[in-house]
PDB file of C-alpha atoms in Angstrom:
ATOM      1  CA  UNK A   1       0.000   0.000   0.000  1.00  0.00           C
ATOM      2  CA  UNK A   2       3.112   2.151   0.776  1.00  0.00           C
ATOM      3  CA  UNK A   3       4.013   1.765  -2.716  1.00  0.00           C
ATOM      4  CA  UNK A   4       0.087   3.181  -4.303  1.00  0.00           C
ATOM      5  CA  UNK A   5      -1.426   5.034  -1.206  1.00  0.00           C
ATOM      6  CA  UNK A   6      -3.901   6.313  -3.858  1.00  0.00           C
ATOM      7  CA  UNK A   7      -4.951   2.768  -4.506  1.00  0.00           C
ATOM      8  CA  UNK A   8      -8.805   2.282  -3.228  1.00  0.00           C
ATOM      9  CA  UNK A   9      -9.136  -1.250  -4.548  1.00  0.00           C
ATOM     10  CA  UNK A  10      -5.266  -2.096  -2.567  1.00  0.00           C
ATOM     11  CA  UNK A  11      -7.133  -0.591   0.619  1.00  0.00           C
ATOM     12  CA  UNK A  12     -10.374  -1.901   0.294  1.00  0.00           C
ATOM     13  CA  UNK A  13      -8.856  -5.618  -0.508  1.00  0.00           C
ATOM     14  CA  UNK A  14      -6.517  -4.748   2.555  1.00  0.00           C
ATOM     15  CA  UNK A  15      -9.505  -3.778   4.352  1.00  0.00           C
ATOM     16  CA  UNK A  16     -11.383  -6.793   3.737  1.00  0.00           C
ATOM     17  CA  UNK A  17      -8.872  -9.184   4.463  1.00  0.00           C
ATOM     18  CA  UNK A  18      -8.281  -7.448   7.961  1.00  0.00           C
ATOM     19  CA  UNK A  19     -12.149  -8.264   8.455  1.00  0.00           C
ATOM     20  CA  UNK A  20     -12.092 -11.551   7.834  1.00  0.00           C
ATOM     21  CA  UNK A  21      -9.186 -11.754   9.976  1.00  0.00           C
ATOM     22  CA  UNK A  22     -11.204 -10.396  12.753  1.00  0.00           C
ATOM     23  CA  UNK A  23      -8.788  -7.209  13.179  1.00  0.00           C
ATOM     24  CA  UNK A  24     -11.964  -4.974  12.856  1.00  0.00           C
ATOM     25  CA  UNK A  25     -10.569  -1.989  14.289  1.00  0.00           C
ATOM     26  CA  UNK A  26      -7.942  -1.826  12.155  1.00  0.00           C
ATOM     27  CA  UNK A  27     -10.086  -2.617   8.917  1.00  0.00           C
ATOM     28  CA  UNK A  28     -12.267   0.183  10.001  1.00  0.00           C
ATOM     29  CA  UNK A  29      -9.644   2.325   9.208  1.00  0.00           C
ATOM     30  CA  UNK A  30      -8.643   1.084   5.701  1.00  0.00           C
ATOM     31  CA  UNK A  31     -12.019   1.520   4.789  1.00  0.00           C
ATOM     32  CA  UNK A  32     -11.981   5.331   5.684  1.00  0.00           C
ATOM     33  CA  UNK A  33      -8.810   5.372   3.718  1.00  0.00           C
ATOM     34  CA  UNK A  34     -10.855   3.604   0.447  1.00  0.00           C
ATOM     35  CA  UNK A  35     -13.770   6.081   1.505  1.00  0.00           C
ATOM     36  CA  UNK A  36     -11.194   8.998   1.434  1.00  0.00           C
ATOM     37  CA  UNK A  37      -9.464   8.134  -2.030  1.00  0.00           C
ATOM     38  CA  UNK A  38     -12.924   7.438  -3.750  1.00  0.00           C
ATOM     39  CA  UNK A  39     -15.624   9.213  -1.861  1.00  0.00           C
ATOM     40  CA  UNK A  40     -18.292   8.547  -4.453  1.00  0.00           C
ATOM     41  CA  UNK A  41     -17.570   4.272  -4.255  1.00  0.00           C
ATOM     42  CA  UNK A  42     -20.481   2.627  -2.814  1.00  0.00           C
ATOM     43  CA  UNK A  43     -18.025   0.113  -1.542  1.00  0.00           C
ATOM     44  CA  UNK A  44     -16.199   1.208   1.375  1.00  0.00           C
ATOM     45  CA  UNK A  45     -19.100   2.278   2.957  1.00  0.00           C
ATOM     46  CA  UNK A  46     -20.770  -1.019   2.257  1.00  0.00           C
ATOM     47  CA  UNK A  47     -18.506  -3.123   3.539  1.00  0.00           C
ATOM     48  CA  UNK A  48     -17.263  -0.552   6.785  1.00  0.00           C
ATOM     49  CA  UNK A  49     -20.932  -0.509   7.740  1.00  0.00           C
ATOM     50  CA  UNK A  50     -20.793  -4.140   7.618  1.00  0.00           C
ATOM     51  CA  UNK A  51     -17.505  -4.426   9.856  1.00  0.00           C
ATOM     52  CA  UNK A  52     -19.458  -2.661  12.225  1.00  0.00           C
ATOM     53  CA  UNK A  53     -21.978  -5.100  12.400  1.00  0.00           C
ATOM     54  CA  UNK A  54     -19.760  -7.870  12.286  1.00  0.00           C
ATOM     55  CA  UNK A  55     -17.325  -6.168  15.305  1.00  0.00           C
ATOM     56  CA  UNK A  56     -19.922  -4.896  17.878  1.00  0.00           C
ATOM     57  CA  UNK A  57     -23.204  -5.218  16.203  1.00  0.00           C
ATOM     58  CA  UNK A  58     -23.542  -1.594  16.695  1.00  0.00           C
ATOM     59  CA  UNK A  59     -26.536  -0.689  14.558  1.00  0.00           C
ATOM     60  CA  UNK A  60     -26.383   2.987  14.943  1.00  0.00           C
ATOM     61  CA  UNK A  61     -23.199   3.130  13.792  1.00  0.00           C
ATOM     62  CA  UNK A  62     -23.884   0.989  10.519  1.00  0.00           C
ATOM     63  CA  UNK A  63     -26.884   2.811   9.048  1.00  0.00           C
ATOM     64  CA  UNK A  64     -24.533   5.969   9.709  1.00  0.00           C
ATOM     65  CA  UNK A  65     -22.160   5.003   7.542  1.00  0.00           C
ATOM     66  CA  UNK A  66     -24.664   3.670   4.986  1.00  0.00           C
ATOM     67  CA  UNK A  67     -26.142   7.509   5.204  1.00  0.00           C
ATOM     68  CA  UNK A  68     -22.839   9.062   4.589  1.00  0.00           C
ATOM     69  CA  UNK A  69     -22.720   6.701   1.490  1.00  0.00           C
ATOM     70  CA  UNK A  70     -26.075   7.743   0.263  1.00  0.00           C
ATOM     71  CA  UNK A  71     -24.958  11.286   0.477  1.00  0.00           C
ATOM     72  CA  UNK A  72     -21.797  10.702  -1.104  1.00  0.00           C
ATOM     73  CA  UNK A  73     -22.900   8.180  -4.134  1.00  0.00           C
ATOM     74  CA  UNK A  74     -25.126   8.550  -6.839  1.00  0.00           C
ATOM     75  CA  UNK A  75     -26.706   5.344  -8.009  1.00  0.00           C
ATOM     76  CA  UNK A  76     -30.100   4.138  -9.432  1.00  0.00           C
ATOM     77  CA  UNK A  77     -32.581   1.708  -7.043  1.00  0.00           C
ATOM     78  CA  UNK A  78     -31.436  -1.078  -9.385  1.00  0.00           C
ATOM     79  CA  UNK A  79     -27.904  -1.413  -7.447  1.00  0.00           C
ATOM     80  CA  UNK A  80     -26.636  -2.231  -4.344  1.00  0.00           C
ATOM     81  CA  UNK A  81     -27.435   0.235  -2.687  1.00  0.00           C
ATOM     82  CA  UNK A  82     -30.880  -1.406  -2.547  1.00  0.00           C
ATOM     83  CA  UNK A  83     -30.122  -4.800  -1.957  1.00  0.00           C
ATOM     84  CA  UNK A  84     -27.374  -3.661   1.061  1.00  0.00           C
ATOM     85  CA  UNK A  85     -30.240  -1.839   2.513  1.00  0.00           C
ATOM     86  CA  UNK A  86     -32.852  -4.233   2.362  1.00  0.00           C
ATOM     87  CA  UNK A  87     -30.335  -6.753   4.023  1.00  0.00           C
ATOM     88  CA  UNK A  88     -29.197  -4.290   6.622  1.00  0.00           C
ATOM     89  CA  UNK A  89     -32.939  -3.275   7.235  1.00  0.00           C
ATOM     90  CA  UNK A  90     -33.617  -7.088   8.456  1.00  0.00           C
ATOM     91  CA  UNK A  91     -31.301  -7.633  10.428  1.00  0.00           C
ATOM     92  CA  UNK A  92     -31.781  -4.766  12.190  1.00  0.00           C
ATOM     93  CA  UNK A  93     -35.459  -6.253  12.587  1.00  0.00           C
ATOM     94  CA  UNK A  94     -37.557  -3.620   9.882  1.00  0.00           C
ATOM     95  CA  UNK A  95     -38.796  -6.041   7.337  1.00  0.00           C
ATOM     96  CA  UNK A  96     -41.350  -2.911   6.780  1.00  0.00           C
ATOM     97  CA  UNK A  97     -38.225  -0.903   5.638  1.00  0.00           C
ATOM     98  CA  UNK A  98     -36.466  -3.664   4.130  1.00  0.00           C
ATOM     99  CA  UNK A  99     -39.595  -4.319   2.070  1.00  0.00           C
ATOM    100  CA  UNK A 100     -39.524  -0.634   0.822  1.00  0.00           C
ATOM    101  CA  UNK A 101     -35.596  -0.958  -0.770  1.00  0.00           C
ATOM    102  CA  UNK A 102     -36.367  -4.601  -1.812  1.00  0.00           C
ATOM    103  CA  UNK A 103     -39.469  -2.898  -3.825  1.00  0.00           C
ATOM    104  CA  UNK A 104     -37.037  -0.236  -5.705  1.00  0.00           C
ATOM    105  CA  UNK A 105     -35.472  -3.742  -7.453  1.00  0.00           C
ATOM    106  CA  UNK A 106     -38.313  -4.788  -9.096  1.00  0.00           C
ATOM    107  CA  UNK A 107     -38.138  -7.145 -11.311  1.00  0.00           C
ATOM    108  CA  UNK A 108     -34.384  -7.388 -12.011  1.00  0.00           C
ATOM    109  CA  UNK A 109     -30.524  -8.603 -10.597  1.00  0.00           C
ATOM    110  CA  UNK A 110     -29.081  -6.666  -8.393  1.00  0.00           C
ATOM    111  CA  UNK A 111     -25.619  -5.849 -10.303  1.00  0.00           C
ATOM    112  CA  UNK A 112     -22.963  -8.133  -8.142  1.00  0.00           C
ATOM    113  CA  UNK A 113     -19.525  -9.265  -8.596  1.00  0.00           C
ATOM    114  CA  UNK A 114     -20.423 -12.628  -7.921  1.00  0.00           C
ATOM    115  CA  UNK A 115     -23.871 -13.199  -6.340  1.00  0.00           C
ATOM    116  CA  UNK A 116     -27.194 -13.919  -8.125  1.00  0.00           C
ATOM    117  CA  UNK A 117     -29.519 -11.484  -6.021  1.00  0.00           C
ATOM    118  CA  UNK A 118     -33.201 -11.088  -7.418  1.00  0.00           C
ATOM    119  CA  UNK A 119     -35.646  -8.633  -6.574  1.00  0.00           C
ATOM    120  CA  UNK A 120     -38.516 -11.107  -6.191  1.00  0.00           C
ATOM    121  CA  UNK A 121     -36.400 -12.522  -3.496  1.00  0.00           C
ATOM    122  CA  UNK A 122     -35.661 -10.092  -1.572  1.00  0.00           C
ATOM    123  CA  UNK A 123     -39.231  -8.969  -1.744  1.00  0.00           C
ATOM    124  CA  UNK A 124     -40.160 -12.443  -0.607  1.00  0.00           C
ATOM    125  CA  UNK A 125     -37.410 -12.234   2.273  1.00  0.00           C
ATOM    126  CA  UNK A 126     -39.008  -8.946   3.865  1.00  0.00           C
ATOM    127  CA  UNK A 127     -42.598 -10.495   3.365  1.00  0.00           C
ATOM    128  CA  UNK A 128     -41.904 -13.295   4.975  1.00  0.00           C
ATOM    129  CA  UNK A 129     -40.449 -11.473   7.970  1.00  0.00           C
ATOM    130  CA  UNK A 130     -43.306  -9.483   7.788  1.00  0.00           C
ATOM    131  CA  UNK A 131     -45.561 -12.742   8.190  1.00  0.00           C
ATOM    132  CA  UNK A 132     -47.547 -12.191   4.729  1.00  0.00           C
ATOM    133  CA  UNK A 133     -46.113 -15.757   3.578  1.00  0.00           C
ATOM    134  CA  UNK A 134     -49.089 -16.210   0.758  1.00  0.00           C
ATOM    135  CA  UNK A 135     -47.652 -12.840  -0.847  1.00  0.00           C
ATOM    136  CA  UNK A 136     -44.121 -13.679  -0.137  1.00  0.00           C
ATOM    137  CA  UNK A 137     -44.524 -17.260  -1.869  1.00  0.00           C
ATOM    138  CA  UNK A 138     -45.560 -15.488  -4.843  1.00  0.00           C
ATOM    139  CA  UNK A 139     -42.468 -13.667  -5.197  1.00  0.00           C
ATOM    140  CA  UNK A 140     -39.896 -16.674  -3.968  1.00  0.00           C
ATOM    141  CA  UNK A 141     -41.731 -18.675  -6.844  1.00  0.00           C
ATOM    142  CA  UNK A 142     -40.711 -16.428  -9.473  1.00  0.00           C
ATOM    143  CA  UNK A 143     -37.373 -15.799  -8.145  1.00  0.00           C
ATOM    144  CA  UNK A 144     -37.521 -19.730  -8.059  1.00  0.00           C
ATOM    145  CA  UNK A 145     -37.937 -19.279 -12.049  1.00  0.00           C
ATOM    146  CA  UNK A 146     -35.464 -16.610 -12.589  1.00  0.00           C
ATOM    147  CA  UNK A 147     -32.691 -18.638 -10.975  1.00  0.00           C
ATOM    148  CA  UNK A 148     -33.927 -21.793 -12.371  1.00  0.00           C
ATOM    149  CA  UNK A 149     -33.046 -19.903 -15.884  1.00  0.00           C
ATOM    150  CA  UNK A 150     -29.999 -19.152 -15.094  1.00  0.00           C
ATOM    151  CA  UNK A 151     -28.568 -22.122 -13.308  1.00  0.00           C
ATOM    152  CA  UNK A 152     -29.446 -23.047 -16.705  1.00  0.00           C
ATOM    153  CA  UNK A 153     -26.557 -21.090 -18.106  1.00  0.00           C
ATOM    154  CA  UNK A 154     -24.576 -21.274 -15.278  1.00  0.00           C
ATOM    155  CA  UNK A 155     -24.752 -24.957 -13.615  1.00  0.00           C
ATOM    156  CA  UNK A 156     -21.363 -24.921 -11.569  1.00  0.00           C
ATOM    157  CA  UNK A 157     -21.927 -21.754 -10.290  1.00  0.00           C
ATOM    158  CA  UNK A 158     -21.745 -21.820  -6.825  1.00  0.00           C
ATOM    159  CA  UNK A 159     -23.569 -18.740  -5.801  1.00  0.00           C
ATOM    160  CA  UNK A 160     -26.577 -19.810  -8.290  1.00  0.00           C
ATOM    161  CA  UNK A 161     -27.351 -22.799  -5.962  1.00  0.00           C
ATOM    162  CA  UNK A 162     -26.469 -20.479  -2.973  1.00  0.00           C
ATOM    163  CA  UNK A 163     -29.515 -18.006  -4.150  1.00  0.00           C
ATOM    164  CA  UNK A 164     -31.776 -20.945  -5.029  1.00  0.00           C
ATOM    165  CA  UNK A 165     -31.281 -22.981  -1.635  1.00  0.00           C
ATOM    166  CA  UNK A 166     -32.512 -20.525   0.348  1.00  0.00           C
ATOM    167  CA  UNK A 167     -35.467 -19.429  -2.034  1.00  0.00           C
ATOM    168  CA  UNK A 168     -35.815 -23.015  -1.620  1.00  0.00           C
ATOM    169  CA  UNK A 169     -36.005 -23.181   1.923  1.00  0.00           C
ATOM    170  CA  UNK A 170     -38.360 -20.360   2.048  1.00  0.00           C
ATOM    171  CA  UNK A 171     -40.655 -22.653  -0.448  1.00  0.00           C
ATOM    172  CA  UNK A 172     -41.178 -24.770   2.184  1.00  0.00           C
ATOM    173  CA  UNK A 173     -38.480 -27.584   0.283  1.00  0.00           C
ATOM    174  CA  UNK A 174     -35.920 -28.482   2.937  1.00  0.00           C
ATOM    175  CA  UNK A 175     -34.459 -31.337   0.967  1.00  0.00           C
ATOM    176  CA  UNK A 176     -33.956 -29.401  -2.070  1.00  0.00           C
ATOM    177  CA  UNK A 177     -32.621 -26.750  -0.281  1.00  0.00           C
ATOM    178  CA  UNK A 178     -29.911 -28.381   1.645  1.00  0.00           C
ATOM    179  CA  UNK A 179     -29.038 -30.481  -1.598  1.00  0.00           C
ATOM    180  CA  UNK A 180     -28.733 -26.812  -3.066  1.00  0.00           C
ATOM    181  CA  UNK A 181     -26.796 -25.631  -0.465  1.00  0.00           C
ATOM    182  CA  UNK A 182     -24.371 -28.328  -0.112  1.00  0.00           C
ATOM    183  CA  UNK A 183     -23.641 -28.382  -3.758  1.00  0.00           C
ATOM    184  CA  UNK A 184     -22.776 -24.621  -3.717  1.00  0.00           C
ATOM    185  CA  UNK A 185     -20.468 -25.602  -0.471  1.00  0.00           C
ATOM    186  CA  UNK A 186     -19.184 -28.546  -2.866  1.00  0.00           C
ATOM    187  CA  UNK A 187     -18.158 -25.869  -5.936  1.00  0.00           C
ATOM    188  CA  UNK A 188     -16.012 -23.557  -3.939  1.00  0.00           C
ATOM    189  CA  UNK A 189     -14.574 -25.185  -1.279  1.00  0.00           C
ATOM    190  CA  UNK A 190     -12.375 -23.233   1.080  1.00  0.00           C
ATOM    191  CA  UNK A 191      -9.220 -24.909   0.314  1.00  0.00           C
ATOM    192  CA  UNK A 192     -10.182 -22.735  -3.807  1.00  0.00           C
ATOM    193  CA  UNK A 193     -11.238 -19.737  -2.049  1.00  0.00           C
ATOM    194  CA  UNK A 194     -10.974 -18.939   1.640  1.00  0.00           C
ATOM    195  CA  UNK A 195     -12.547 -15.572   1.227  1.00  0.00           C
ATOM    196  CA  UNK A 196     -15.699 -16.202  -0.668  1.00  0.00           C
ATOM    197  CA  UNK A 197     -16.280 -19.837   0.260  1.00  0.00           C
ATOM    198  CA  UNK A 198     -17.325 -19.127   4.152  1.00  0.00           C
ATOM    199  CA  UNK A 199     -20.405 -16.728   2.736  1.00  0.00           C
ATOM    200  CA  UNK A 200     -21.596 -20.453   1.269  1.00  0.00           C
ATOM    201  CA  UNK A 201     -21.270 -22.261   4.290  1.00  0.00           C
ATOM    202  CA  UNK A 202     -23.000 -19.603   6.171  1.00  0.00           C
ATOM    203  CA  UNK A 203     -25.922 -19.671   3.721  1.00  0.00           C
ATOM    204  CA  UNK A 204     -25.644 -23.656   4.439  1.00  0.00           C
ATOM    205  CA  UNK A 205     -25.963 -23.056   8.067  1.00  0.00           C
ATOM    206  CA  UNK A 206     -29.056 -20.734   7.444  1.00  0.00           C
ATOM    207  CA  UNK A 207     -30.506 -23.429   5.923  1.00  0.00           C
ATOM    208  CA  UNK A 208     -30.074 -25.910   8.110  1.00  0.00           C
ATOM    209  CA  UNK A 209     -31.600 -23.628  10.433  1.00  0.00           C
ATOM    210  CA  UNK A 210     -34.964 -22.843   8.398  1.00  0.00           C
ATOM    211  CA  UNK A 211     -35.071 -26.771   7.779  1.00  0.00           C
ATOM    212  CA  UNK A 212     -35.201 -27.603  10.997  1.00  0.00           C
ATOM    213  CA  UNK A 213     -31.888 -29.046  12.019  1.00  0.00           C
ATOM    214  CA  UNK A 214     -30.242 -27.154  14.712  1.00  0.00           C
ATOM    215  CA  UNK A 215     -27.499 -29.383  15.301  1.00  0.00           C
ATOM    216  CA  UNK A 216     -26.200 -29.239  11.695  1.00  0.00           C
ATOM    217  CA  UNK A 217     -26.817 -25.554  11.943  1.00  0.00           C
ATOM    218  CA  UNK A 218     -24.706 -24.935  15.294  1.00  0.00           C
ATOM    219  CA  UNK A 219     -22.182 -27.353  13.659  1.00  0.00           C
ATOM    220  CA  UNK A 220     -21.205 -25.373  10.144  1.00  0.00           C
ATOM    221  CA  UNK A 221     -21.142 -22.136  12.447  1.00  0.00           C
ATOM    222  CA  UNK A 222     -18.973 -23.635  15.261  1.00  0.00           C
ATOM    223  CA  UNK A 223     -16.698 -23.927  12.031  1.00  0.00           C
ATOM    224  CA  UNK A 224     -17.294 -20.966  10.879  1.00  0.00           C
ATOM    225  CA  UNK A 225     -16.224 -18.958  13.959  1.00  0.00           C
ATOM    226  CA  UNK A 226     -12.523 -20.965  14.073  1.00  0.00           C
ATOM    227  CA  UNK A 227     -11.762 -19.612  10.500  1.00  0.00           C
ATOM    228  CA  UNK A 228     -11.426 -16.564   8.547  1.00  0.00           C
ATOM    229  CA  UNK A 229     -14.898 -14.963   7.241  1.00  0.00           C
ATOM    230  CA  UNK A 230     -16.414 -11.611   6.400  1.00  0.00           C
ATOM    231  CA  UNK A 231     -19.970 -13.532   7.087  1.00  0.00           C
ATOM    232  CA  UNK A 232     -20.246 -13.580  10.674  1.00  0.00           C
ATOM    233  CA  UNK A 233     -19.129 -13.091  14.123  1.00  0.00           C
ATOM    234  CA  UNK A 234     -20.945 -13.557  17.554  1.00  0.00           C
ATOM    235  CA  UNK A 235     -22.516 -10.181  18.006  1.00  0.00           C
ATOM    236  CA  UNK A 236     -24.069 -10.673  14.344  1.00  0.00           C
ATOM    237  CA  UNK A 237     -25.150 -14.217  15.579  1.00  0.00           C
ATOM    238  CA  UNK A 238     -26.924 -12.322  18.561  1.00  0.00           C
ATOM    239  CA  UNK A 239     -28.635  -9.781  16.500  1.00  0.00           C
ATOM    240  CA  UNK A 240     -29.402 -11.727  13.197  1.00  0.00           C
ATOM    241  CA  UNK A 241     -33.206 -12.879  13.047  1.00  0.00           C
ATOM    242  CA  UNK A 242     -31.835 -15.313  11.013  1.00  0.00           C
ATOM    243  CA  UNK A 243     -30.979 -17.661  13.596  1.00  0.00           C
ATOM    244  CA  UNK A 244     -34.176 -16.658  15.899  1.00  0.00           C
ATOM    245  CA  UNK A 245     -35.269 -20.152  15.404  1.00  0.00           C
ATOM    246  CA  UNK A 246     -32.163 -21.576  16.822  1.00  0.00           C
ATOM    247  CA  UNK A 247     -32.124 -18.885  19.973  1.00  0.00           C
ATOM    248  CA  UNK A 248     -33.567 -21.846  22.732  1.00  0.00           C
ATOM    249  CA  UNK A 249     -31.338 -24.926  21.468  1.00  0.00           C
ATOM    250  CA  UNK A 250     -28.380 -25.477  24.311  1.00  0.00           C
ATOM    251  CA  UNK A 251     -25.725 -25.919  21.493  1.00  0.00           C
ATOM    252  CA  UNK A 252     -26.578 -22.330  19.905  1.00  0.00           C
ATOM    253  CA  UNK A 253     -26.632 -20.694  23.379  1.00  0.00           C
ATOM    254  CA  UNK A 254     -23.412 -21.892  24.136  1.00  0.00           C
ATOM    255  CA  UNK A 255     -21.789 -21.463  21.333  1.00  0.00           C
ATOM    256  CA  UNK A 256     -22.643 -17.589  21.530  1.00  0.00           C
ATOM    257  CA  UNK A 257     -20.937 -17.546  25.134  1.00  0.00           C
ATOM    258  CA  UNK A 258     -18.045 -19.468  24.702  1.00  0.00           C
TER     259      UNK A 258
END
């Protein structure tokens, strides 16, 4: 970094890599340094507001930092803006404002690097939460289709079945889903990618979850928390509503105070 301090994608990747490590304080500050060099990147703000989450679970001082992006960066509803809002907005427990930036998607991807994020999903997501599951069936069924498509085009694409497994899930399917998830796990192993590959066994664990297996849950995150991962952390297990369904099983309890 010494040698391109102008860098933002050297500090952000430094950044990220410092989160995963579970050095958040330091990460926070290579994401102000990203946020400096390229004020009008969605990115560092994005992923700082996430470190937050990930570090105390502080809230507050997330959906600040997403602000200061909004003021900062100019993008459409079709972006990720939306779909980092909608997720933030459930997990801080709002499905009603979650539904709202799920809405701005529409009918369309959310533009990712590598994930397959629809807007009938996430639509589906904050109805569900929102316990209108008739409504939010609709929309998983023709995010069901959409993905369907494009697994189609794409079948060793690991974030493809990640995206389908939990729409899946949400269907009501457990066995398809945890065939779905496993087979993402499967296509990106960590020993490939140890950066990108613990987002698919977290999605693995949420499924296990929704399905109704809490030991196979608490087991993929006990692994989860001995390695590197930018997907979760104990104050993000506490706060998640995720893993509500797992909040009275022995294993999950103790596993948040060890």
């Amino acid at each position: 970094f010494n040698i391109d301090p102008r860098s933002e994608g050297l500090a952000w990747d430094i950044a990220n890599t410092l989160t995963a490590l579970r050095e958040y304080a330091e990460a926070d500050l290579y994401y102000d340094r990203a946020a400096d060099i390229s004020p009008a990147s969605w990115t560092p703000y994005r992923r700082k507001a996430w470190n937050f989450l990930l570090w105390t679970g502080d809230l507050s001082a997330a959906r600040r930092v997403l602000e200061e992006g909004n003021r900062n960066v100019s993008m459409g509803p079709i972006s990720e803006q939306s779909w980092n809002w909608a997720q933030f907005e459930m997990i801080a427990g709002d499905p009603e404002a979650a539904l709202r930036h799920a809405e701005a998607v529409g009918d369309n991807w959310v533009p990712t690097q590598s994930r397959h994020i629809h807007g009938h999903a996430l639509v589906g997501e904050a109805l569900f939460r929102l316990g209108q599951e008739p409504q939010a069936r609709a929309h998983f069924e023709s995010a069901k289709n959409a993905l369907e498509a494009r697994l189609t085009e794409l079948p060793d694409d690991a974030f493809v079945h990640q995206a389908l497994s939990w729409v899946h899930a949400r269907l009501g399917d457990p066995d398809a889903a945890i065939e779905l998830a496993r087979r993402a796990v499967s296509l990106l192993p960590l020993d490939v990618d140890a950066l990108l590959a613990p987002d698919l066994l977290h999605n693995l664990a949420a499924v296990y979850a929704v399905a109704g297996q809490p030991g196979d849950a608490v087991g993929v995150l006990e692994q989860l928390l001995e390695i590197p991962t930018r997907s979760l952390s104990r104050p993000l297990l506490e706060l998640d509503p995720v893993w509500d369904s797992l909040r009275d099983d022995p294993d999950f309890v103790s596993l948040l105070g060890s």
